[in-house]
Amino acid sequence: MKQNLTIPIGQHKLPNLPYSYNALEPIISSFALQIHHLKHHKSYVDGLNKAEIELVEARKTNDFSLIKHWTRELAFNGSGHILHSIYWTIMAPAGRGGNPGLHTLNQINNSFGSFSSFQKQFSQTAIDVEASGWAALVWNPAWQRLEILAVEKHQNLTQWGSIPILVLDSWEHAYYVDYQNRRNEYVNSWWRIVNWYDVERRLLFAAKGQLPLV
Ligand code: MN
């Protein structure tokens, strides 16, 4: 039986974290994680639902005068919802995230030569991305290999069709409470809480064209 993956219009939900708020300490504090999840991520979910419902209304009334605004809201909040959902699941308490899986390691070696080259390039991407940015390891289904992309404004796709696998939130709200302006410390410490089991799971889904949100 085919699983129904459709999320009805205007019914996106804030996913629960797969661990408690203090589970990622000392890398990410309970306080920072609560604000990030309950305020920032929640506002993307609310904004996405609102935009979708406003667009239903626009179609119903045949009034597309605010189409630019709602389409931007759709992109901005939809991207925020997807990226944050992935970010939560690809982290785990320090020491519980395992090591890169067989498929992950093979694909990383094929695409970047070695794990350490991948890690250096990914970290530097996260450290250098401007202001409201992300570093993202993506599966590009067009050329069937991995790539590292910097997401400078998360509503803008940087390679169409790419499926995000491992994402690192480099917006100030993700680290400022714990690290202030020391983004490099946040990025370097963050590797200790990567959930490699989830990375492997996501990569296997991506090969089938799927992007699970939980
Ligand atoms: Mn964020």
PDB file of C-alpha atoms and ligand atoms in Angstrom:
ATOM      1  CA  MET A   1       0.000   0.000   0.000  1.00  0.00           C
ATOM      2  CA  LYS A   2       1.292   3.461  -0.894  1.00  0.00           C
ATOM      3  CA  GLN A   3       1.804   5.735   2.093  1.00  0.00           C
ATOM      4  CA  ASN A   4      -0.071   9.034   1.826  1.00  0.00           C
ATOM      5  CA  LEU A   5       2.491  11.784   2.393  1.00  0.00           C
ATOM      6  CA  THR A   6       0.155  14.688   1.551  1.00  0.00           C
ATOM      7  CA  ILE A   7      -0.052  17.457   4.137  1.00  0.00           C
ATOM      8  CA  PRO A   8      -3.398  19.258   3.701  1.00  0.00           C
ATOM      9  CA  ILE A   9      -3.382  22.990   2.905  1.00  0.00           C
ATOM     10  CA  GLY A  10      -2.935  25.147   6.010  1.00  0.00           C
ATOM     11  CA  GLN A  11      -2.357  22.167   8.324  1.00  0.00           C
ATOM     12  CA  HIS A  12       1.375  22.097   8.873  1.00  0.00           C
ATOM     13  CA  LYS A  13       2.311  21.310  12.466  1.00  0.00           C
ATOM     14  CA  LEU A  14       5.317  22.134  14.607  1.00  0.00           C
ATOM     15  CA  PRO A  15       7.074  18.766  15.035  1.00  0.00           C
ATOM     16  CA  ASN A  16       8.098  17.686  18.541  1.00  0.00           C
ATOM     17  CA  LEU A  17      11.819  17.495  19.163  1.00  0.00           C
ATOM     18  CA  PRO A  18      13.067  13.883  19.274  1.00  0.00           C
ATOM     19  CA  TYR A  19      14.805  14.674  22.637  1.00  0.00           C
ATOM     20  CA  SER A  20      14.316  16.921  25.663  1.00  0.00           C
ATOM     21  CA  TYR A  21      15.333  20.591  25.598  1.00  0.00           C
ATOM     22  CA  ASN A  22      18.426  19.998  27.743  1.00  0.00           C
ATOM     23  CA  ALA A  23      19.565  16.959  25.725  1.00  0.00           C
ATOM     24  CA  LEU A  24      22.053  18.868  23.564  1.00  0.00           C
ATOM     25  CA  GLU A  25      23.822  20.643  26.443  1.00  0.00           C
ATOM     26  CA  PRO A  26      26.496  21.916  26.711  1.00  0.00           C
ATOM     27  CA  ILE A  27      26.700  22.421  22.918  1.00  0.00           C
ATOM     28  CA  ILE A  28      23.232  24.016  22.712  1.00  0.00           C
ATOM     29  CA  SER A  29      21.613  25.206  25.955  1.00  0.00           C
ATOM     30  CA  SER A  30      18.088  24.311  26.978  1.00  0.00           C
ATOM     31  CA  PHE A  31      17.128  28.000  26.951  1.00  0.00           C
ATOM     32  CA  ALA A  32      18.425  28.626  23.419  1.00  0.00           C
ATOM     33  CA  LEU A  33      16.808  25.438  22.104  1.00  0.00           C
ATOM     34  CA  GLN A  34      13.402  26.289  23.610  1.00  0.00           C
ATOM     35  CA  ILE A  35      13.313  29.743  22.038  1.00  0.00           C
ATOM     36  CA  HIS A  36      14.554  28.365  18.732  1.00  0.00           C
ATOM     37  CA  HIS A  37      11.918  25.609  18.600  1.00  0.00           C
ATOM     38  CA  LEU A  38       8.892  27.201  20.292  1.00  0.00           C
ATOM     39  CA  LYS A  39       9.279  30.748  18.951  1.00  0.00           C
ATOM     40  CA  HIS A  40      11.315  30.751  15.748  1.00  0.00           C
ATOM     41  CA  HIS A  41      10.261  27.441  14.229  1.00  0.00           C
ATOM     42  CA  LYS A  42       6.653  27.903  15.408  1.00  0.00           C
ATOM     43  CA  SER A  43       6.433  31.248  13.618  1.00  0.00           C
ATOM     44  CA  TYR A  44       7.499  29.602  10.331  1.00  0.00           C
ATOM     45  CA  VAL A  45       4.771  26.978  10.718  1.00  0.00           C
ATOM     46  CA  ASP A  46       2.144  29.617  11.519  1.00  0.00           C
ATOM     47  CA  GLY A  47       3.335  31.854   8.667  1.00  0.00           C
ATOM     48  CA  LEU A  48       3.246  28.962   6.186  1.00  0.00           C
ATOM     49  CA  ASN A  49      -0.309  27.959   7.180  1.00  0.00           C
ATOM     50  CA  LYS A  50      -1.428  31.586   7.000  1.00  0.00           C
ATOM     51  CA  ALA A  51       0.057  32.058   3.509  1.00  0.00           C
ATOM     52  CA  GLU A  52      -1.561  28.864   2.214  1.00  0.00           C
ATOM     53  CA  ILE A  53      -4.957  29.841   3.594  1.00  0.00           C
ATOM     54  CA  GLU A  54      -4.694  33.375   2.189  1.00  0.00           C
ATOM     55  CA  LEU A  55      -3.931  31.842  -1.215  1.00  0.00           C
ATOM     56  CA  VAL A  56      -7.026  29.611  -0.987  1.00  0.00           C
ATOM     57  CA  GLU A  57      -8.976  32.808  -0.341  1.00  0.00           C
ATOM     58  CA  ALA A  58      -7.325  34.571  -3.288  1.00  0.00           C
ATOM     59  CA  ARG A  59      -8.333  31.740  -5.640  1.00  0.00           C
ATOM     60  CA  LYS A  60     -11.854  31.709  -4.236  1.00  0.00           C
ATOM     61  CA  THR A  61     -12.375  35.446  -4.651  1.00  0.00           C
ATOM     62  CA  ASN A  62     -10.275  35.657  -7.804  1.00  0.00           C
ATOM     63  CA  ASP A  63      -8.343  38.490  -6.151  1.00  0.00           C
ATOM     64  CA  PHE A  64      -4.629  38.065  -6.803  1.00  0.00           C
ATOM     65  CA  SER A  65      -3.595  41.593  -5.929  1.00  0.00           C
ATOM     66  CA  LEU A  66      -1.390  40.386  -3.019  1.00  0.00           C
ATOM     67  CA  ILE A  67       0.091  37.412  -4.874  1.00  0.00           C
ATOM     68  CA  LYS A  68       3.678  38.682  -4.604  1.00  0.00           C
ATOM     69  CA  HIS A  69       3.432  39.054  -0.847  1.00  0.00           C
ATOM     70  CA  TRP A  70       1.827  35.681  -0.136  1.00  0.00           C
ATOM     71  CA  THR A  71       4.101  33.822  -2.536  1.00  0.00           C
ATOM     72  CA  ARG A  72       7.109  35.286  -0.723  1.00  0.00           C
ATOM     73  CA  GLU A  73       5.600  34.291   2.631  1.00  0.00           C
ATOM     74  CA  LEU A  74       5.033  30.788   1.246  1.00  0.00           C
ATOM     75  CA  ALA A  75       8.697  30.491   0.219  1.00  0.00           C
ATOM     76  CA  PHE A  76      10.176  32.083   3.333  1.00  0.00           C
ATOM     77  CA  ASN A  77       8.087  30.228   5.909  1.00  0.00           C
ATOM     78  CA  GLY A  78       7.906  26.948   3.993  1.00  0.00           C
ATOM     79  CA  SER A  79      11.699  26.829   3.662  1.00  0.00           C
ATOM     80  CA  GLY A  80      12.131  27.746   7.334  1.00  0.00           C
ATOM     81  CA  HIS A  81       9.758  24.965   8.370  1.00  0.00           C
ATOM     82  CA  ILE A  82      11.498  22.326   6.235  1.00  0.00           C
ATOM     83  CA  LEU A  83      15.057  23.279   7.176  1.00  0.00           C
ATOM     84  CA  HIS A  84      14.336  23.492  10.922  1.00  0.00           C
ATOM     85  CA  SER A  85      12.493  20.144  10.857  1.00  0.00           C
ATOM     86  CA  ILE A  86      15.583  18.519   9.344  1.00  0.00           C
ATOM     87  CA  TYR A  87      17.949  20.356  11.700  1.00  0.00           C
ATOM     88  CA  TRP A  88      16.211  18.889  14.804  1.00  0.00           C
ATOM     89  CA  THR A  89      16.386  15.299  13.599  1.00  0.00           C
ATOM     90  CA  ILE A  90      19.991  15.382  12.401  1.00  0.00           C
ATOM     91  CA  MET A  91      21.129  16.229  15.959  1.00  0.00           C
ATOM     92  CA  ALA A  92      21.363  13.927  18.986  1.00  0.00           C
ATOM     93  CA  PRO A  93      22.861  14.121  22.483  1.00  0.00           C
ATOM     94  CA  ALA A  94      26.688  14.107  22.347  1.00  0.00           C
ATOM     95  CA  GLY A  95      27.966  10.535  21.982  1.00  0.00           C
ATOM     96  CA  ARG A  96      24.587   9.142  20.869  1.00  0.00           C
ATOM     97  CA  GLY A  97      24.703  10.080  17.188  1.00  0.00           C
ATOM     98  CA  GLY A  98      26.954   7.209  16.099  1.00  0.00           C
ATOM     99  CA  ASN A  99      29.379   7.383  13.188  1.00  0.00           C
ATOM    100  CA  PRO A 100      28.676   8.084   9.502  1.00  0.00           C
ATOM    101  CA  GLY A 101      26.837   5.087   7.996  1.00  0.00           C
ATOM    102  CA  LEU A 102      28.132   2.989   5.110  1.00  0.00           C
ATOM    103  CA  HIS A 103      25.992   4.709   2.458  1.00  0.00           C
ATOM    104  CA  THR A 104      26.761   8.167   3.884  1.00  0.00           C
ATOM    105  CA  LEU A 105      30.489   7.498   3.971  1.00  0.00           C
ATOM    106  CA  ASN A 106      30.538   6.088   0.406  1.00  0.00           C
ATOM    107  CA  GLN A 107      28.633   9.058  -0.967  1.00  0.00           C
ATOM    108  CA  ILE A 108      30.784  11.549   0.946  1.00  0.00           C
ATOM    109  CA  ASN A 109      33.965   9.919  -0.366  1.00  0.00           C
ATOM    110  CA  ASN A 110      32.597   9.903  -3.945  1.00  0.00           C
ATOM    111  CA  SER A 111      31.585  13.555  -3.771  1.00  0.00           C
ATOM    112  CA  PHE A 112      34.335  15.144  -1.676  1.00  0.00           C
ATOM    113  CA  GLY A 113      37.287  12.745  -1.738  1.00  0.00           C
ATOM    114  CA  SER A 114      37.414  12.166   2.014  1.00  0.00           C
ATOM    115  CA  PHE A 115      35.380  12.676   5.169  1.00  0.00           C
ATOM    116  CA  SER A 116      37.807  15.243   6.535  1.00  0.00           C
ATOM    117  CA  SER A 117      37.665  17.320   3.316  1.00  0.00           C
ATOM    118  CA  PHE A 118      33.869  17.227   3.510  1.00  0.00           C
ATOM    119  CA  GLN A 119      33.903  18.284   7.165  1.00  0.00           C
ATOM    120  CA  LYS A 120      36.311  21.184   6.588  1.00  0.00           C
ATOM    121  CA  GLN A 121      34.355  22.474   3.586  1.00  0.00           C
ATOM    122  CA  PHE A 122      31.015  22.162   5.409  1.00  0.00           C
ATOM    123  CA  SER A 123      32.300  23.961   8.545  1.00  0.00           C
ATOM    124  CA  GLN A 124      33.807  26.797   6.541  1.00  0.00           C
ATOM    125  CA  THR A 125      30.565  27.131   4.561  1.00  0.00           C
ATOM    126  CA  ALA A 126      28.639  27.507   7.841  1.00  0.00           C
ATOM    127  CA  ILE A 127      31.152  29.972   9.274  1.00  0.00           C
ATOM    128  CA  ASP A 128      31.282  32.188   6.167  1.00  0.00           C
ATOM    129  CA  VAL A 129      27.649  32.222   5.044  1.00  0.00           C
ATOM    130  CA  GLU A 130      26.250  35.737   5.349  1.00  0.00           C
ATOM    131  CA  ALA A 131      23.838  36.718   8.134  1.00  0.00           C
ATOM    132  CA  SER A 132      20.657  34.659   7.822  1.00  0.00           C
ATOM    133  CA  GLY A 133      22.220  31.529   6.447  1.00  0.00           C
ATOM    134  CA  TRP A 134      22.609  27.780   6.580  1.00  0.00           C
ATOM    135  CA  ALA A 135      25.165  25.250   5.467  1.00  0.00           C
ATOM    136  CA  ALA A 136      23.487  22.314   3.751  1.00  0.00           C
ATOM    137  CA  LEU A 137      24.724  18.949   2.571  1.00  0.00           C
ATOM    138  CA  VAL A 138      22.303  18.124  -0.246  1.00  0.00           C
ATOM    139  CA  TRP A 139      21.547  15.178  -2.508  1.00  0.00           C
ATOM    140  CA  ASN A 140      21.274  16.450  -6.063  1.00  0.00           C
ATOM    141  CA  PRO A 141      19.047  13.969  -7.923  1.00  0.00           C
ATOM    142  CA  ALA A 142      20.029  15.463 -11.289  1.00  0.00           C
ATOM    143  CA  TRP A 143      23.641  14.387 -10.973  1.00  0.00           C
ATOM    144  CA  GLN A 144      23.183  11.659  -8.362  1.00  0.00           C
ATOM    145  CA  ARG A 145      25.721  12.898  -5.888  1.00  0.00           C
ATOM    146  CA  LEU A 146      26.151  15.066  -2.835  1.00  0.00           C
ATOM    147  CA  GLU A 147      26.996  18.766  -2.788  1.00  0.00           C
ATOM    148  CA  ILE A 148      27.556  21.352  -0.045  1.00  0.00           C
ATOM    149  CA  LEU A 149      25.521  24.509  -0.529  1.00  0.00           C
ATOM    150  CA  ALA A 150      25.360  27.778   1.399  1.00  0.00           C
ATOM    151  CA  VAL A 151      21.807  28.969   1.856  1.00  0.00           C
ATOM    152  CA  GLU A 152      22.078  32.753   2.100  1.00  0.00           C
ATOM    153  CA  LYS A 153      18.387  33.555   2.139  1.00  0.00           C
ATOM    154  CA  HIS A 154      16.624  30.340   2.877  1.00  0.00           C
ATOM    155  CA  GLN A 155      13.661  31.104   0.642  1.00  0.00           C
ATOM    156  CA  ASN A 156      15.959  31.060  -2.387  1.00  0.00           C
ATOM    157  CA  LEU A 157      16.826  27.679  -3.807  1.00  0.00           C
ATOM    158  CA  THR A 158      20.458  27.450  -4.820  1.00  0.00           C
ATOM    159  CA  GLN A 159      20.237  24.297  -6.958  1.00  0.00           C
ATOM    160  CA  TRP A 160      16.719  23.312  -7.991  1.00  0.00           C
ATOM    161  CA  GLY A 161      15.643  19.851  -6.980  1.00  0.00           C
ATOM    162  CA  SER A 162      18.351  19.267  -4.378  1.00  0.00           C
ATOM    163  CA  ILE A 163      17.190  17.480  -1.247  1.00  0.00           C
ATOM    164  CA  PRO A 164      18.714  18.746   2.028  1.00  0.00           C
ATOM    165  CA  ILE A 165      20.271  15.946   4.123  1.00  0.00           C
ATOM    166  CA  LEU A 166      22.407  17.561   6.840  1.00  0.00           C
ATOM    167  CA  VAL A 167      21.801  21.226   7.665  1.00  0.00           C
ATOM    168  CA  LEU A 168      23.490  23.589  10.098  1.00  0.00           C
ATOM    169  CA  ASP A 169      21.595  26.683  11.201  1.00  0.00           C
ATOM    170  CA  SER A 170      24.006  29.638  11.085  1.00  0.00           C
ATOM    171  CA  TRP A 171      21.455  32.355  11.848  1.00  0.00           C
ATOM    172  CA  GLU A 172      22.445  34.292  14.948  1.00  0.00           C
ATOM    173  CA  HIS A 173      19.350  33.088  16.836  1.00  0.00           C
ATOM    174  CA  ALA A 174      20.739  29.533  16.651  1.00  0.00           C
ATOM    175  CA  TYR A 175      23.938  30.298  18.604  1.00  0.00           C
ATOM    176  CA  TYR A 176      24.033  33.857  19.920  1.00  0.00           C
ATOM    177  CA  VAL A 177      22.576  33.035  23.362  1.00  0.00           C
ATOM    178  CA  ASP A 178      25.294  30.437  23.963  1.00  0.00           C
ATOM    179  CA  TYR A 179      28.246  31.704  21.918  1.00  0.00           C
ATOM    180  CA  GLN A 180      27.568  35.411  21.192  1.00  0.00           C
ATOM    181  CA  ASN A 181      29.622  36.320  18.111  1.00  0.00           C
ATOM    182  CA  ARG A 182      31.821  33.181  18.241  1.00  0.00           C
ATOM    183  CA  ARG A 183      30.109  31.372  15.386  1.00  0.00           C
ATOM    184  CA  ASN A 184      33.176  29.244  14.661  1.00  0.00           C
ATOM    185  CA  GLU A 185      33.025  27.766  18.209  1.00  0.00           C
ATOM    186  CA  TYR A 186      29.377  26.845  17.686  1.00  0.00           C
ATOM    187  CA  VAL A 187      30.113  25.243  14.310  1.00  0.00           C
ATOM    188  CA  ASN A 188      33.127  23.297  15.562  1.00  0.00           C
ATOM    189  CA  SER A 189      31.313  22.051  18.692  1.00  0.00           C
ATOM    190  CA  TRP A 190      28.210  21.182  16.682  1.00  0.00           C
ATOM    191  CA  TRP A 191      29.883  18.156  15.060  1.00  0.00           C
ATOM    192  CA  ARG A 192      29.680  16.433  18.467  1.00  0.00           C
ATOM    193  CA  ILE A 193      25.873  16.387  18.294  1.00  0.00           C
ATOM    194  CA  VAL A 194      25.368  15.252  14.693  1.00  0.00           C
ATOM    195  CA  ASN A 195      23.027  12.256  14.424  1.00  0.00           C
ATOM    196  CA  TRP A 196      24.685  10.111  11.746  1.00  0.00           C
ATOM    197  CA  TYR A 197      21.927   7.479  11.925  1.00  0.00           C
ATOM    198  CA  ASP A 198      19.469  10.116  10.763  1.00  0.00           C
ATOM    199  CA  VAL A 199      21.823  11.354   8.031  1.00  0.00           C
ATOM    200  CA  GLU A 200      22.018   7.798   6.667  1.00  0.00           C
ATOM    201  CA  ARG A 201      18.205   7.445   6.862  1.00  0.00           C
ATOM    202  CA  ARG A 202      17.718  10.763   5.018  1.00  0.00           C
ATOM    203  CA  LEU A 203      20.172   9.859   2.294  1.00  0.00           C
ATOM    204  CA  LEU A 204      18.358   6.573   1.638  1.00  0.00           C
ATOM    205  CA  PHE A 205      15.014   8.427   1.463  1.00  0.00           C
ATOM    206  CA  ALA A 206      16.524  11.059  -0.844  1.00  0.00           C
ATOM    207  CA  ALA A 207      17.549   8.369  -3.325  1.00  0.00           C
ATOM    208  CA  LYS A 208      13.790   7.635  -3.607  1.00  0.00           C
ATOM    209  CA  GLY A 209      12.988  11.347  -3.934  1.00  0.00           C
ATOM    210  CA  GLN A 210      11.608  11.657  -0.395  1.00  0.00           C
ATOM    211  CA  LEU A 211      12.264  14.252   2.321  1.00  0.00           C
ATOM    212  CA  PRO A 212      10.825  13.221   5.705  1.00  0.00           C
ATOM    213  CA  LEU A 213      10.061  16.093   8.115  1.00  0.00           C
ATOM    214  CA  VAL A 214      10.255  13.965  11.263  1.00  0.00           C
TER     215      VAL A 214
HETATM  216 MN    MN B   1      16.828  28.831  13.109  1.00  0.00          MN
END
